[in-house]
Tab-separated table of C-alpha atoms in Angstrom:
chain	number	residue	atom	x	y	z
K	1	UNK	CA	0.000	0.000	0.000
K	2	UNK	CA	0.761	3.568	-0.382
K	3	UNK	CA	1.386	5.948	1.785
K	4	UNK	CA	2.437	9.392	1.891
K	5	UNK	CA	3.174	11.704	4.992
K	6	UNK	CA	3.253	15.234	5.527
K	7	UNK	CA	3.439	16.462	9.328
K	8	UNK	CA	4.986	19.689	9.190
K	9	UNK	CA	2.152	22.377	11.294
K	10	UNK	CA	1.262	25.180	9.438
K	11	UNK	CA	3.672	28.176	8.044
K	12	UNK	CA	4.517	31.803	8.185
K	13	UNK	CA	6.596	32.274	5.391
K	14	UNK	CA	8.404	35.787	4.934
K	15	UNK	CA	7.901	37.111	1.600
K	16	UNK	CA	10.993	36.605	-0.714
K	17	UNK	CA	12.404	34.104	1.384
K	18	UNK	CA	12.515	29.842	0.208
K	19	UNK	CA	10.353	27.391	2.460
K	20	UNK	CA	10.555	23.827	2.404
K	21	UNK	CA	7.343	21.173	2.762
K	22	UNK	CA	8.571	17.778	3.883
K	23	UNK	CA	6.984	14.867	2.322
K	24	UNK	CA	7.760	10.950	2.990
K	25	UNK	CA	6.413	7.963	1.449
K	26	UNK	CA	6.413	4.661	1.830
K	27	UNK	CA	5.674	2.171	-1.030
K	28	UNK	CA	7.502	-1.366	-2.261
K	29	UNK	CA	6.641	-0.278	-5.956
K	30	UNK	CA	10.426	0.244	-7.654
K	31	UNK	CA	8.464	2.439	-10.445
K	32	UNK	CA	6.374	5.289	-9.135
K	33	UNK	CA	6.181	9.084	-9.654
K	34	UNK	CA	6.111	11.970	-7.087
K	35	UNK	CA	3.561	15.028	-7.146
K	36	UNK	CA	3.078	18.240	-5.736
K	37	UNK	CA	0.157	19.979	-6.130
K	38	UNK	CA	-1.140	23.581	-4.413
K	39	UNK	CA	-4.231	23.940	-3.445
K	40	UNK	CA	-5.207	28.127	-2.661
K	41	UNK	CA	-7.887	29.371	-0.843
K	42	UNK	CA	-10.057	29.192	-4.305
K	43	UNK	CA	-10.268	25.595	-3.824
K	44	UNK	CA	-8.352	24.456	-7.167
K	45	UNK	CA	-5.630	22.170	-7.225
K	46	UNK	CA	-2.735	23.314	-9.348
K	47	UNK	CA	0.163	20.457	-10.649
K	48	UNK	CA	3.304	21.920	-9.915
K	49	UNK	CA	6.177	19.385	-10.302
K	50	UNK	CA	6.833	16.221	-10.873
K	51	UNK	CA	9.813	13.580	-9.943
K	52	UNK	CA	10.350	9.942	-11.768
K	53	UNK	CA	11.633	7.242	-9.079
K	54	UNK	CA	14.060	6.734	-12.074
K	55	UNK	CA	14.926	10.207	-12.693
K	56	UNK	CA	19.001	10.771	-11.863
K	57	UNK	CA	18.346	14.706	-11.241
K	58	UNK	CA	16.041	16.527	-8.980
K	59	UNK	CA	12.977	18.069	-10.841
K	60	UNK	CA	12.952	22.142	-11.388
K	61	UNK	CA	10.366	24.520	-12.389
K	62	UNK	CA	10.842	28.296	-12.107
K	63	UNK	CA	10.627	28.723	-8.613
K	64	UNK	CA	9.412	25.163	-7.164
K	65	UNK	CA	12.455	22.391	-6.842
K	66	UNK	CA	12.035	18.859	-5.676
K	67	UNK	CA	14.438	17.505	-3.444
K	68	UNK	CA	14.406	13.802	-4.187
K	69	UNK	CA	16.122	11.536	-1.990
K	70	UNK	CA	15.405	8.334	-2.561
K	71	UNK	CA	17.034	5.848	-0.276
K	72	UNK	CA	15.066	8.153	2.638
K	73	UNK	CA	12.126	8.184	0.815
K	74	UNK	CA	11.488	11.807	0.826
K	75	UNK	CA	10.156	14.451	-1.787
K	76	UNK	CA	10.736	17.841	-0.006
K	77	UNK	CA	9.496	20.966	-2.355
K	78	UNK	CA	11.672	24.081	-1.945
K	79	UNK	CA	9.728	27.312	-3.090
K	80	UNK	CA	12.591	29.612	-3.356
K	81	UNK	CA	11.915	33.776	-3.247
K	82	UNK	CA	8.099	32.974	-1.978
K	83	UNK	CA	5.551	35.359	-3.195
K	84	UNK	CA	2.045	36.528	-1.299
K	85	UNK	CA	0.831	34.607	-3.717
K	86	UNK	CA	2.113	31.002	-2.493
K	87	UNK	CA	-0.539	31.147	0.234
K	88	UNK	CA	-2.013	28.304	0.030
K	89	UNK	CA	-2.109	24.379	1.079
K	90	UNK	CA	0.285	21.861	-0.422
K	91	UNK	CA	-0.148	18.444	-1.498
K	92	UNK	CA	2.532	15.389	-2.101
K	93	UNK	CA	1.250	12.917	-4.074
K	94	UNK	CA	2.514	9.896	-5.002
K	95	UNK	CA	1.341	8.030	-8.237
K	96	UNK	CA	2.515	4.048	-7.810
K	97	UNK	CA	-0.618	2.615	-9.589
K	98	UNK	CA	-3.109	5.018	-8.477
K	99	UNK	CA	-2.508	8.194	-7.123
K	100	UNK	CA	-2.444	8.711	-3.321
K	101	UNK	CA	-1.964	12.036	-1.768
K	102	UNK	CA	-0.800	13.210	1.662
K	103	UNK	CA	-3.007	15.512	4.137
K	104	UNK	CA	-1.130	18.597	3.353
K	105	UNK	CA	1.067	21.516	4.312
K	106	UNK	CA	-0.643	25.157	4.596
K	107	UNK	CA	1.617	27.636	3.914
K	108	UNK	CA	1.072	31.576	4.581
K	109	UNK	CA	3.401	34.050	3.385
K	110	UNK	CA	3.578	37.279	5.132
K	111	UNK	CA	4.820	40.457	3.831
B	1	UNK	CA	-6.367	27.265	-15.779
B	2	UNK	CA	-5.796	23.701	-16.223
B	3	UNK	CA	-8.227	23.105	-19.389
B	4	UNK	CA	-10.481	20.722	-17.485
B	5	UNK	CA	-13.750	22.038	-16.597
B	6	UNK	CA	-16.225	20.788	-14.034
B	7	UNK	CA	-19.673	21.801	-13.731
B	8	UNK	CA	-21.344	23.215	-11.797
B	9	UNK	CA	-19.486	25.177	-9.885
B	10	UNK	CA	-21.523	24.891	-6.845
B	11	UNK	CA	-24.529	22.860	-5.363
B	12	UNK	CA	-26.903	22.679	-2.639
B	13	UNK	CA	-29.294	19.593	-2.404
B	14	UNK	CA	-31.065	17.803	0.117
B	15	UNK	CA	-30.673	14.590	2.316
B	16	UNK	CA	-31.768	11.870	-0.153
B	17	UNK	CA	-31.389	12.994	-3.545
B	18	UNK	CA	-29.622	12.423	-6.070
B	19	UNK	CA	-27.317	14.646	-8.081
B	20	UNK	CA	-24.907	14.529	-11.592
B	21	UNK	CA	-21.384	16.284	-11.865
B	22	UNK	CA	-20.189	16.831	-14.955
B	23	UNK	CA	-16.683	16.886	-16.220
B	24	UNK	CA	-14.807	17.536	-19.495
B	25	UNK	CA	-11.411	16.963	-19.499
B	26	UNK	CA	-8.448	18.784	-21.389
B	27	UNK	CA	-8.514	18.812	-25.054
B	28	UNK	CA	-6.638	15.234	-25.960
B	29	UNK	CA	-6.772	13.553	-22.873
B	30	UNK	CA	-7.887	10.097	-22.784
B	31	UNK	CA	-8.064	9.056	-19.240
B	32	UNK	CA	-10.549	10.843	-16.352
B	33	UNK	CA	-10.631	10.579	-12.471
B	34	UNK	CA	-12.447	11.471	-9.652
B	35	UNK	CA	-11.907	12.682	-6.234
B	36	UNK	CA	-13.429	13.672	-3.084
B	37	UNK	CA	-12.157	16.181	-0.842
B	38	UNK	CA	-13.310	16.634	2.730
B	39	UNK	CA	-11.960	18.214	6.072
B	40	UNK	CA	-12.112	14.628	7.495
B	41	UNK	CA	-10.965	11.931	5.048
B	42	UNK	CA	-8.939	14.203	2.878
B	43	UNK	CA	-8.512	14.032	-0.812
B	44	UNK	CA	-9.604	10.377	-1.472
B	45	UNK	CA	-9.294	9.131	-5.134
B	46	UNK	CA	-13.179	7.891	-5.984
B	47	UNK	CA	-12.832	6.088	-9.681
B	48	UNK	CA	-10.545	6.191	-12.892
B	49	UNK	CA	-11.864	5.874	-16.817
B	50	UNK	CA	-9.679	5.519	-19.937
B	51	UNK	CA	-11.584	6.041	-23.448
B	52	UNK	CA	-14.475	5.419	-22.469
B	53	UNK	CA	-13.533	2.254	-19.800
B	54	UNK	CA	-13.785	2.020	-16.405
B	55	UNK	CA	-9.554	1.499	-15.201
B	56	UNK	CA	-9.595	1.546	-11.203
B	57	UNK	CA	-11.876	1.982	-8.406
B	58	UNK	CA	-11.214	3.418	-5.530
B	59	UNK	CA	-12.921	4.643	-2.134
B	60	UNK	CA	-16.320	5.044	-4.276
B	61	UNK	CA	-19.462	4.223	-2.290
B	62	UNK	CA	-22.083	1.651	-4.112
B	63	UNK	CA	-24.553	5.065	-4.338
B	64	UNK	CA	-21.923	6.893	-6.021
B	65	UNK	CA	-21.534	5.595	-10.012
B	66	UNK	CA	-19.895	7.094	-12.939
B	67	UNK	CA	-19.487	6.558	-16.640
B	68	UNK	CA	-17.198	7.948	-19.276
B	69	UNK	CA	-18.766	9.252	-22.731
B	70	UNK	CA	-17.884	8.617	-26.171
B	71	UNK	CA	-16.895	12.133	-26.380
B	72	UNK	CA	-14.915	11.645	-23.691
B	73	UNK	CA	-16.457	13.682	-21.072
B	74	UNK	CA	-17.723	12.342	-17.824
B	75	UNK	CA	-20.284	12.264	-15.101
B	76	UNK	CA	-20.660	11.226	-11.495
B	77	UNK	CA	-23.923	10.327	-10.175
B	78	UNK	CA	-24.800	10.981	-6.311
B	79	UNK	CA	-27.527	9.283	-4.960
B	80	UNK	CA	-29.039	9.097	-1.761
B	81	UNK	CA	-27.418	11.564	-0.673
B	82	UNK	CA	-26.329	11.945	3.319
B	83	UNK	CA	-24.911	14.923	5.087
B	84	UNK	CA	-21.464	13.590	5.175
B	85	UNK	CA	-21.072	13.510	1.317
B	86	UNK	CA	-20.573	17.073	1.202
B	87	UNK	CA	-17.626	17.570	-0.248
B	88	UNK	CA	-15.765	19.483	-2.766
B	89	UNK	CA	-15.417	16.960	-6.155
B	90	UNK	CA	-12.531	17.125	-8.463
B	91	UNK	CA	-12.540	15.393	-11.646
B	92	UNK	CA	-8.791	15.357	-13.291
B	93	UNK	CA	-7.623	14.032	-16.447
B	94	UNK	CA	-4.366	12.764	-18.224
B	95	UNK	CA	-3.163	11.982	-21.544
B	96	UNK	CA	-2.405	8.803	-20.902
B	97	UNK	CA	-2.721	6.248	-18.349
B	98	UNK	CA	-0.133	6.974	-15.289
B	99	UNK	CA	0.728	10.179	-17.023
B	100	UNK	CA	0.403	14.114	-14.611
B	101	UNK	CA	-3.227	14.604	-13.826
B	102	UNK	CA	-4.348	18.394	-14.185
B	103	UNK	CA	-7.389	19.050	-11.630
B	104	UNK	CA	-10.862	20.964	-12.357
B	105	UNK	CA	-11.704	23.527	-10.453
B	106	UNK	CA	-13.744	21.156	-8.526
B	107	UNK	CA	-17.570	21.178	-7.795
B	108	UNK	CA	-18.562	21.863	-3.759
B	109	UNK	CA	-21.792	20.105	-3.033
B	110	UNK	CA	-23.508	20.616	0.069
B	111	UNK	CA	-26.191	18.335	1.382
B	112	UNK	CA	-28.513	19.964	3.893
């Protein structure tokens, strides 16, 4: 079974600094993709990165990187210069089959 | 936006009835899901179609059915409906099975 964990309590971010949202998982799949989705106060749920379990580099786009280290099963995001606009709840998700996500990490950033 | 597109937005029903979601999914994308969200039980994946097939079931209760169109659009049907289905629905959709799934802006049903 999957299972993906996110325990961090909720955030004050200062604006144009980097946070970053822990995320474990646990699975015996070899193959299996990693996910990290935002969720703001609007209620959508926004795909932000993605990391292979095969994938040699860690995944970057603009301002979201994925810290992949996978002998400790972890998928940390690092949001570098956050923005007022970050505000919002973060989910890991892991795709092994079907995709499974954790409860999520609320972020606020303050100016 | 994500090019997926739920409707409706928003809906208020009663205890017992029954209710139909709709979902269209982004312009070339073969497979759809569905999800509930709630404070409680989190974002729980409901049921999975591919062209037109059902793929995977998940945490979907027996009142709760769904079906994929030939036009590739989707609908999940609510029935019976109890206070603690209130939820916010998303419906997501991929190119391809196992491939990124982009969300919809979800529908929030409440069940008085």
């Amino acid at each position: 079974a999957q299972k993906i964990t996110q325990t961090q309590p909720g955030m004050f971010v200062q604006e144009k600094e980097a946070v970053t949202l822990d995320c474990t998982y646990d699975t015996s799949d070899p193959s299996y993709g990693l996910f990290w989705y935002k969720q703001p106060s609007s209620g959508e749920m926004i795909f932000l990165i993605y990391q292979g379990s095969y994938d040699q580099q860690n995944a970057t786009e603009g301002r979201y990187s994925l810290n992949f280290q996978k002998a400790r099963k972890s998928a940390n995001l690092v949001i570098s210069a956050s923005q007022l606009g970050d505000s919002a709840m973060y989910f890991c998700a892991m795709r092994a089959g079907r995709l499974a996500f954790g409860k999520g990490n609320q972020v606020v950033v303050i100016p | 936006d994500s090019g997926v597109t739920q409707t409706p937005k928003h809906l208020i029903t009663a205890t017992g009835q029954r209710v139909t979601l709709r979902c269209s999914p982004r312009s070339g994308d073969l497979s759809v899901y569905w999800y509930q969200q709630s404070l409680d039980q989190g974002l729980q994946f409901l049921i999975q179609y591919y062209n037109g097939e059902e793929r995977a079931k998940g945490n979907i209760l027996e009142r709760f059915s769904a079906q994929q169109f030939p036009d590739l659009h989707s609908e999940l049907n609510l029935s019976s409906l109890e206070l603690g289905d209130s939820a916010l629905y998303f419906c997501a959709s991929s190119e391809d099975l196992g491939e990124t799934q982009y969300f919809g802006p979800g529908t929030r049903l409440l069940v008085l």
